[in-house]
């Protein structure tokens, strides 16, 4: 499928699926029509330079290498791209680089893992493509597991739910030392959208079990016209133990003071960009390019989404140093599937087609656990041009098992191939995941199979990945005439001691065909130990072994290399440094000659403030072979980025690549850019690059103006408007800056107390008033949220009175008869006349105790409040609206022979009043009836 925004959803809706079926069947029939195709072999091969499984803590830099080999029949210039998880940063520059035919270059890649990285496993993909032949490309992946390193805790104590744009708000965070040693902590704060912040303290020292408080004040911009959720992150670092960190965040709604006019259309975010591109070299060029792009939900429900990019023309043709190739792409996605048209990377499976740039169409239909997908495409800027049609079907048995079938047709003007395969996933447990594929392909009169297995998983202290690929000589798929096997293992022996191992073997020309130039066999193995100190220091030692031999009867090469690598790293709160040295011997077995080899690296990354980052690296490789010069290289670079204020970003990069013993091939590249974002959302950016080469010099520049806007996609049907007024109930004066919420939207009253929600769907909505915005001692006169009926094309109006809140306090007291002499107290004889009525009004009673757990209910027309009395019989009801209330007591736990003197009270509360109510539970006179002695019956 082509690489486009978003991915297909898997909760299918058969009714929506029908919309896509016709289009899918049409181009899939075309895709599977007969025709010729060429074999694989894309001209470049990317492989990891060593370890592929890493563990790290947040705030560190992961450094690795990738080998890029040019297998094309001509020298090529490549662009590289590191595909990183969101928020991760590449700290080594990514410039175009050249590799001679049959040559290889080792590329150093350093990635900063942000402090906010969550615990889990991540992929870092390194992708390379030719600047002039984009179809010539390859990629490799390494895997990084981010560890949990928190030994203390930080959590939000208090933060407002919302703030009006232009006002500041305060958030409070609590830090607790959960360890058994004293911790000295440094405080760092990150503010979303770069809103200004002030916080204190900057450092704190906590004894075991102790806690401290961090107060953060955030300013907002009163010119904001759109509401957004502001994210505030507070991170604590242990000074002296850089691995120990803790992080907490809060989200506060920033509400604009103006909600704007009613919009009768549903809109998706879009932009228009105008850019000038220029290149100056032997054959230079310049021109203008435009871009129209956007994407989002087609309706308020958000079930259907579109994305599109229209970028062109190709003004520079052979030159694309900034990657501004023309691209035309449009995609539709829903719960039932997706449909993509235009330019992108099309892929089917690991063995058949792993990814090829082209122009065409692809689709996926999801029906419950069944997926049907396919594409039809023509390659771009590839000679000879290639056409592919593909179809894939997959069924999922829950989340752990799936099985699928793939069909692929490839053709050029003079060759053709068809492939079919089966693939699946077996994951019986979290620690065992087996992906597999078997495919069979036919090209003209030749036919051959291919197989792929990948077994991977993680245990508590271990990670592993084992992969095997075998593609027979005439298999016309993504791999051909190749056998590849690899195993990568990582073990955490203790909390600070780790072991990693990697083995890899790759074999080409499986039939030993002498018509091919070589029959390569490459082996690689490494075994390493690592240790991390609490101070942020890490040390790793690795033994590496590699061989490269030609298996033909008359071999062209046969080398063995054995080296030892030592790596030292140091992490500080705002910096990271890494040193590496690799040295050993390489032996040419055909010429019986030994050569000393060495590779020495140093890199650093500094972030003095959240708005500044600087990096540097240097790599020196040495091969002491006087008979074959060209083995000494120096590769070095500097990077820096700076944010000025809240809208201007500046970055610069510098790199040099120098063969030290050839006298030619030197390359220096300088790159700088600036970008400014205006409050309107418009952005202006400029980037320049100059390359000094011993063969040629080259300059390139790109200037861009980007204009965002909301693209209308449909008229909102029957929308209505809600307008209202908030005023003081006692005085009638309007209340400004009151926040009202409705269905996720918010509005703020102006100086006249008025507010407006401009575009609402017809039906019943519920309007709420933010209690904090009207005053802590004030309440709306009506219960909120209040139901409001919206009619299409009409404007509804509500008036909300705000008054001082009232409070009702009280106690339910149990009374007993006062003690008097005589055993008959509390009783009377039936028939005896007495002046004491049954209500006990004439008796002397005394308060005994409060009645606990009695239910007190306070009601008015539209609301009911309930509260239980405490152990002393007390209750309180605060924040009450002024007006008439009814108080009732529901006491199911009265003492025997007691009753509530008055069970209902009619109460009229005024604004600001605090009323006290006393409720008595009185004893009831028990009656003794004496009947004639003959009857012998006594009632009581």
PDB file of N, CA and C in Angstrom, residues 685-741:
ATOM      1  N   UNK A 685       9.653  30.406   5.659  1.00  0.00           N
ATOM      2  CA  UNK A 685      10.883  29.683   5.944  1.00  0.00           C
ATOM      3  C   UNK A 685      11.842  29.797   4.786  1.00  0.00           C
ATOM      4  N   UNK A 686      13.112  29.644   5.099  1.00  0.00           N
ATOM      5  CA  UNK A 686      14.159  29.668   4.079  1.00  0.00           C
ATOM      6  C   UNK A 686      15.258  28.711   4.516  1.00  0.00           C
ATOM      7  N   UNK A 687      15.813  27.989   3.549  1.00  0.00           N
ATOM      8  CA  UNK A 687      16.914  27.077   3.838  1.00  0.00           C
ATOM      9  C   UNK A 687      17.913  27.128   2.693  1.00  0.00           C
ATOM     10  N   UNK A 688      19.176  27.178   3.066  1.00  0.00           N
ATOM     11  CA  UNK A 688      20.236  27.192   2.074  1.00  0.00           C
ATOM     12  C   UNK A 688      21.255  26.109   2.365  1.00  0.00           C
ATOM     13  N   UNK A 689      21.870  25.598   1.304  1.00  0.00           N
ATOM     14  CA  UNK A 689      22.881  24.548   1.454  1.00  0.00           C
ATOM     15  C   UNK A 689      23.962  24.764   0.410  1.00  0.00           C
ATOM     16  N   UNK A 690      25.195  24.600   0.859  1.00  0.00           N
ATOM     17  CA  UNK A 690      26.322  24.709  -0.063  1.00  0.00           C
ATOM     18  C   UNK A 690      27.259  23.531   0.163  1.00  0.00           C
ATOM     19  N   UNK A 691      27.628  22.891  -0.932  1.00  0.00           N
ATOM     20  CA  UNK A 691      28.524  21.749  -0.874  1.00  0.00           C
ATOM     21  C   UNK A 691      29.804  22.091  -1.627  1.00  0.00           C
ATOM     22  N   UNK A 692      30.940  21.988  -0.927  1.00  0.00           N
ATOM     23  CA  UNK A 692      32.252  22.171  -1.540  1.00  0.00           C
ATOM     24  C   UNK A 692      32.804  20.782  -1.863  1.00  0.00           C
ATOM     25  N   UNK A 693      33.066  20.538  -3.106  1.00  0.00           N
ATOM     26  CA  UNK A 693      33.549  19.231  -3.535  1.00  0.00           C
ATOM     27  C   UNK A 693      34.798  19.450  -4.369  1.00  0.00           C
ATOM     28  N   UNK A 694      35.744  18.519  -4.296  1.00  0.00           N
ATOM     29  CA  UNK A 694      36.958  18.715  -5.080  1.00  0.00           C
ATOM     30  C   UNK A 694      36.679  18.611  -6.573  1.00  0.00           C
ATOM     31  N   UNK A 695      35.537  18.012  -6.936  1.00  0.00           N
ATOM     32  CA  UNK A 695      35.182  17.915  -8.348  1.00  0.00           C
ATOM     33  C   UNK A 695      34.229  19.028  -8.778  1.00  0.00           C
ATOM     34  N   UNK A 696      33.362  19.452  -7.875  1.00  0.00           N
ATOM     35  CA  UNK A 696      32.412  20.508  -8.224  1.00  0.00           C
ATOM     36  C   UNK A 696      31.885  21.129  -6.944  1.00  0.00           C
ATOM     37  N   UNK A 697      31.399  22.360  -7.072  1.00  0.00           N
ATOM     38  CA  UNK A 697      30.709  23.021  -5.971  1.00  0.00           C
ATOM     39  C   UNK A 697      29.234  23.126  -6.323  1.00  0.00           C
ATOM     40  N   UNK A 698      28.418  23.102  -5.305  1.00  0.00           N
ATOM     41  CA  UNK A 698      26.979  23.097  -5.533  1.00  0.00           C
ATOM     42  C   UNK A 698      26.296  23.910  -4.450  1.00  0.00           C
ATOM     43  N   UNK A 699      25.353  24.762  -4.868  1.00  0.00           N
ATOM     44  CA  UNK A 699      24.560  25.555  -3.926  1.00  0.00           C
ATOM     45  C   UNK A 699      23.088  25.316  -4.196  1.00  0.00           C
ATOM     46  N   UNK A 700      22.305  25.318  -3.130  1.00  0.00           N
ATOM     47  CA  UNK A 700      20.863  25.125  -3.268  1.00  0.00           C
ATOM     48  C   UNK A 700      20.155  25.978  -2.234  1.00  0.00           C
ATOM     49  N   UNK A 701      18.968  26.454  -2.603  1.00  0.00           N
ATOM     50  CA  UNK A 701      18.183  27.279  -1.697  1.00  0.00           C
ATOM     51  C   UNK A 701      16.716  26.977  -1.925  1.00  0.00           C
ATOM     52  N   UNK A 702      15.942  27.049  -0.849  1.00  0.00           N
ATOM     53  CA  UNK A 702      14.496  26.915  -0.946  1.00  0.00           C
ATOM     54  C   UNK A 702      13.874  27.937   0.005  1.00  0.00           C
ATOM     55  N   UNK A 703      12.928  28.704  -0.503  1.00  0.00           N
ATOM     56  CA  UNK A 703      12.191  29.697   0.286  1.00  0.00           C
ATOM     57  C   UNK A 703      10.711  29.354   0.174  1.00  0.00           C
ATOM     58  N   UNK A 704      10.022  29.345   1.302  1.00  0.00           N
ATOM     59  CA  UNK A 704       8.629  28.877   1.283  1.00  0.00           C
ATOM     60  C   UNK A 704       7.732  29.790   2.106  1.00  0.00           C
ATOM     61  N   UNK A 705       6.548  30.028   1.572  1.00  0.00           N
ATOM     62  CA  UNK A 705       5.467  30.691   2.292  1.00  0.00           C
ATOM     63  C   UNK A 705       4.334  29.686   2.430  1.00  0.00           C
ATOM     64  N   UNK A 706       3.893  29.449   3.664  1.00  0.00           N
ATOM     65  CA  UNK A 706       2.838  28.476   3.924  1.00  0.00           C
ATOM     66  C   UNK A 706       1.639  29.190   4.537  1.00  0.00           C
ATOM     67  N   UNK A 707       0.461  28.946   3.961  1.00  0.00           N
ATOM     68  CA  UNK A 707      -0.769  29.606   4.393  1.00  0.00           C
ATOM     69  C   UNK A 707      -1.776  28.534   4.794  1.00  0.00           C
ATOM     70  N   UNK A 708      -2.043  28.377   6.080  1.00  0.00           N
ATOM     71  CA  UNK A 708      -3.040  27.384   6.504  1.00  0.00           C
ATOM     72  C   UNK A 708      -4.455  27.955   6.430  1.00  0.00           C
ATOM     73  N   UNK A 709      -5.411  27.097   6.221  1.00  0.00           N
ATOM     74  CA  UNK A 709      -6.808  27.531   6.211  1.00  0.00           C
ATOM     75  C   UNK A 709      -7.688  26.302   6.403  1.00  0.00           C
ATOM     76  N   UNK A 710      -8.955  26.551   6.646  1.00  0.00           N
ATOM     77  CA  UNK A 710      -9.923  25.476   6.774  1.00  0.00           C
ATOM     78  C   UNK A 710     -10.631  25.257   5.454  1.00  0.00           C
ATOM     79  N   UNK A 711     -10.488  24.061   4.900  1.00  0.00           N
ATOM     80  CA  UNK A 711     -11.087  23.750   3.605  1.00  0.00           C
ATOM     81  C   UNK A 711     -12.499  23.218   3.818  1.00  0.00           C
ATOM     82  N   UNK A 712     -13.527  23.900   3.290  1.00  0.00           N
ATOM     83  CA  UNK A 712     -14.891  23.404   3.471  1.00  0.00           C
ATOM     84  C   UNK A 712     -15.111  22.129   2.669  1.00  0.00           C
ATOM     85  N   UNK A 713     -15.685  21.110   3.312  1.00  0.00           N
ATOM     86  CA  UNK A 713     -15.954  19.836   2.643  1.00  0.00           C
ATOM     87  C   UNK A 713     -17.442  19.547   2.518  1.00  0.00           C
ATOM     88  N   UNK A 714     -18.262  20.147   3.366  1.00  0.00           N
ATOM     89  CA  UNK A 714     -19.704  19.914   3.283  1.00  0.00           C
ATOM     90  C   UNK A 714     -20.420  21.015   4.045  1.00  0.00           C
ATOM     91  N   UNK A 715     -21.608  21.336   3.584  1.00  0.00           N
ATOM     92  CA  UNK A 715     -22.429  22.307   4.307  1.00  0.00           C
ATOM     93  C   UNK A 715     -23.048  21.621   5.513  1.00  0.00           C
ATOM     94  N   UNK A 716     -22.929  22.266   6.659  1.00  0.00           N
ATOM     95  CA  UNK A 716     -23.563  21.728   7.854  1.00  0.00           C
ATOM     96  C   UNK A 716     -25.070  21.822   7.706  1.00  0.00           C
ATOM     97  N   UNK A 717     -25.726  20.714   7.865  1.00  0.00           N
ATOM     98  CA  UNK A 717     -27.162  20.650   7.624  1.00  0.00           C
ATOM     99  C   UNK A 717     -27.926  21.135   8.841  1.00  0.00           C
ATOM    100  N   UNK A 718     -28.738  22.185   8.619  1.00  0.00           N
ATOM    101  CA  UNK A 718     -29.654  22.645   9.655  1.00  0.00           C
ATOM    102  C   UNK A 718     -28.982  23.069  10.933  1.00  0.00           C
ATOM    103  N   UNK A 719     -27.894  23.782  10.848  1.00  0.00           N
ATOM    104  CA  UNK A 719     -27.217  24.186  12.077  1.00  0.00           C
ATOM    105  C   UNK A 719     -27.975  25.331  12.737  1.00  0.00           C
ATOM    106  N   UNK A 720     -27.869  25.390  14.042  1.00  0.00           N
ATOM    107  CA  UNK A 720     -28.486  26.457  14.805  1.00  0.00           C
ATOM    108  C   UNK A 720     -27.455  27.203  15.623  1.00  0.00           C
ATOM    109  N   UNK A 721     -27.906  28.245  16.286  1.00  0.00           N
ATOM    110  CA  UNK A 721     -27.024  29.092  17.083  1.00  0.00           C
ATOM    111  C   UNK A 721     -27.610  29.238  18.481  1.00  0.00           C
ATOM    112  N   UNK A 722     -26.715  29.272  19.457  1.00  0.00           N
ATOM    113  CA  UNK A 722     -27.136  29.517  20.832  1.00  0.00           C
ATOM    114  C   UNK A 722     -26.484  30.804  21.314  1.00  0.00           C
ATOM    115  N   UNK A 723     -27.329  31.735  21.749  1.00  0.00           N
ATOM    116  CA  UNK A 723     -26.854  33.006  22.276  1.00  0.00           C
ATOM    117  C   UNK A 723     -27.387  33.158  23.681  1.00  0.00           C
ATOM    118  N   UNK A 724     -26.645  33.835  24.537  1.00  0.00           N
ATOM    119  CA  UNK A 724     -27.113  33.958  25.905  1.00  0.00           C
ATOM    120  C   UNK A 724     -26.526  35.133  26.638  1.00  0.00           C
ATOM    121  N   UNK A 725     -27.063  35.334  27.855  1.00  0.00           N
ATOM    122  CA  UNK A 725     -26.641  36.427  28.725  1.00  0.00           C
ATOM    123  C   UNK A 725     -26.470  35.879  30.123  1.00  0.00           C
ATOM    124  N   UNK A 726     -25.364  36.220  30.757  1.00  0.00           N
ATOM    125  CA  UNK A 726     -25.105  35.857  32.144  1.00  0.00           C
ATOM    126  C   UNK A 726     -25.075  37.149  32.958  1.00  0.00           C
ATOM    127  N   UNK A 727     -25.886  37.206  34.037  1.00  0.00           N
ATOM    128  CA  UNK A 727     -25.963  38.439  34.830  1.00  0.00           C
ATOM    129  C   UNK A 727     -26.070  38.103  36.301  1.00  0.00           C
ATOM    130  N   UNK A 728     -25.746  39.120  37.130  1.00  0.00           N
ATOM    131  CA  UNK A 728     -25.910  38.993  38.570  1.00  0.00           C
ATOM    132  C   UNK A 728     -27.404  39.015  38.897  1.00  0.00           C
ATOM    133  N   UNK A 729     -27.869  38.046  39.669  1.00  0.00           N
ATOM    134  CA  UNK A 729     -29.300  37.949  39.975  1.00  0.00           C
ATOM    135  C   UNK A 729     -29.769  39.114  40.846  1.00  0.00           C
ATOM    136  N   UNK A 730     -28.941  39.517  41.809  1.00  0.00           N
ATOM    137  CA  UNK A 730     -29.380  40.553  42.737  1.00  0.00           C
ATOM    138  C   UNK A 730     -29.432  41.933  42.094  1.00  0.00           C
ATOM    139  N   UNK A 731     -28.417  42.262  41.268  1.00  0.00           N
ATOM    140  CA  UNK A 731     -28.314  43.616  40.726  1.00  0.00           C
ATOM    141  C   UNK A 731     -28.702  43.712  39.259  1.00  0.00           C
ATOM    142  N   UNK A 732     -28.708  42.595  38.561  1.00  0.00           N
ATOM    143  CA  UNK A 732     -28.987  42.619  37.130  1.00  0.00           C
ATOM    144  C   UNK A 732     -27.802  43.013  36.286  1.00  0.00           C
ATOM    145  N   UNK A 733     -26.646  43.283  36.900  1.00  0.00           N
ATOM    146  CA  UNK A 733     -25.458  43.691  36.156  1.00  0.00           C
ATOM    147  C   UNK A 733     -24.902  42.497  35.379  1.00  0.00           C
ATOM    148  N   UNK A 734     -24.360  42.728  34.168  1.00  0.00           N
ATOM    149  CA  UNK A 734     -23.783  41.628  33.385  1.00  0.00           C
ATOM    150  C   UNK A 734     -22.517  41.090  34.048  1.00  0.00           C
ATOM    151  N   UNK A 735     -22.252  39.797  33.811  1.00  0.00           N
ATOM    152  CA  UNK A 735     -21.081  39.142  34.385  1.00  0.00           C
ATOM    153  C   UNK A 735     -20.114  38.802  33.249  1.00  0.00           C
ATOM    154  N   UNK A 736     -18.944  39.418  33.260  1.00  0.00           N
ATOM    155  CA  UNK A 736     -17.938  39.191  32.217  1.00  0.00           C
ATOM    156  C   UNK A 736     -17.036  38.024  32.589  1.00  0.00           C
ATOM    157  N   UNK A 737     -16.390  37.413  31.557  1.00  0.00           N
ATOM    158  CA  UNK A 737     -15.390  36.355  31.708  1.00  0.00           C
ATOM    159  C   UNK A 737     -15.947  35.087  32.339  1.00  0.00           C
ATOM    160  N   UNK A 738     -17.229  34.878  32.243  1.00  0.00           N
ATOM    161  CA  UNK A 738     -17.801  33.601  32.674  1.00  0.00           C
ATOM    162  C   UNK A 738     -17.612  32.585  31.555  1.00  0.00           C
ATOM    163  N   UNK A 739     -17.208  31.372  31.908  1.00  0.00           N
ATOM    164  CA  UNK A 739     -16.928  30.318  30.932  1.00  0.00           C
ATOM    165  C   UNK A 739     -18.115  29.372  30.874  1.00  0.00           C
ATOM    166  N   UNK A 740     -18.593  29.132  29.667  1.00  0.00           N
ATOM    167  CA  UNK A 740     -19.700  28.210  29.447  1.00  0.00           C
ATOM    168  C   UNK A 740     -19.231  27.104  28.517  1.00  0.00           C
ATOM    169  N   UNK A 741     -19.699  25.873  28.785  1.00  0.00           N
ATOM    170  CA  UNK A 741     -19.278  24.718  28.006  1.00  0.00           C
ATOM    171  C   UNK A 741     -20.499  24.022  27.427  1.00  0.00           C
TER     172      UNK A 741
END
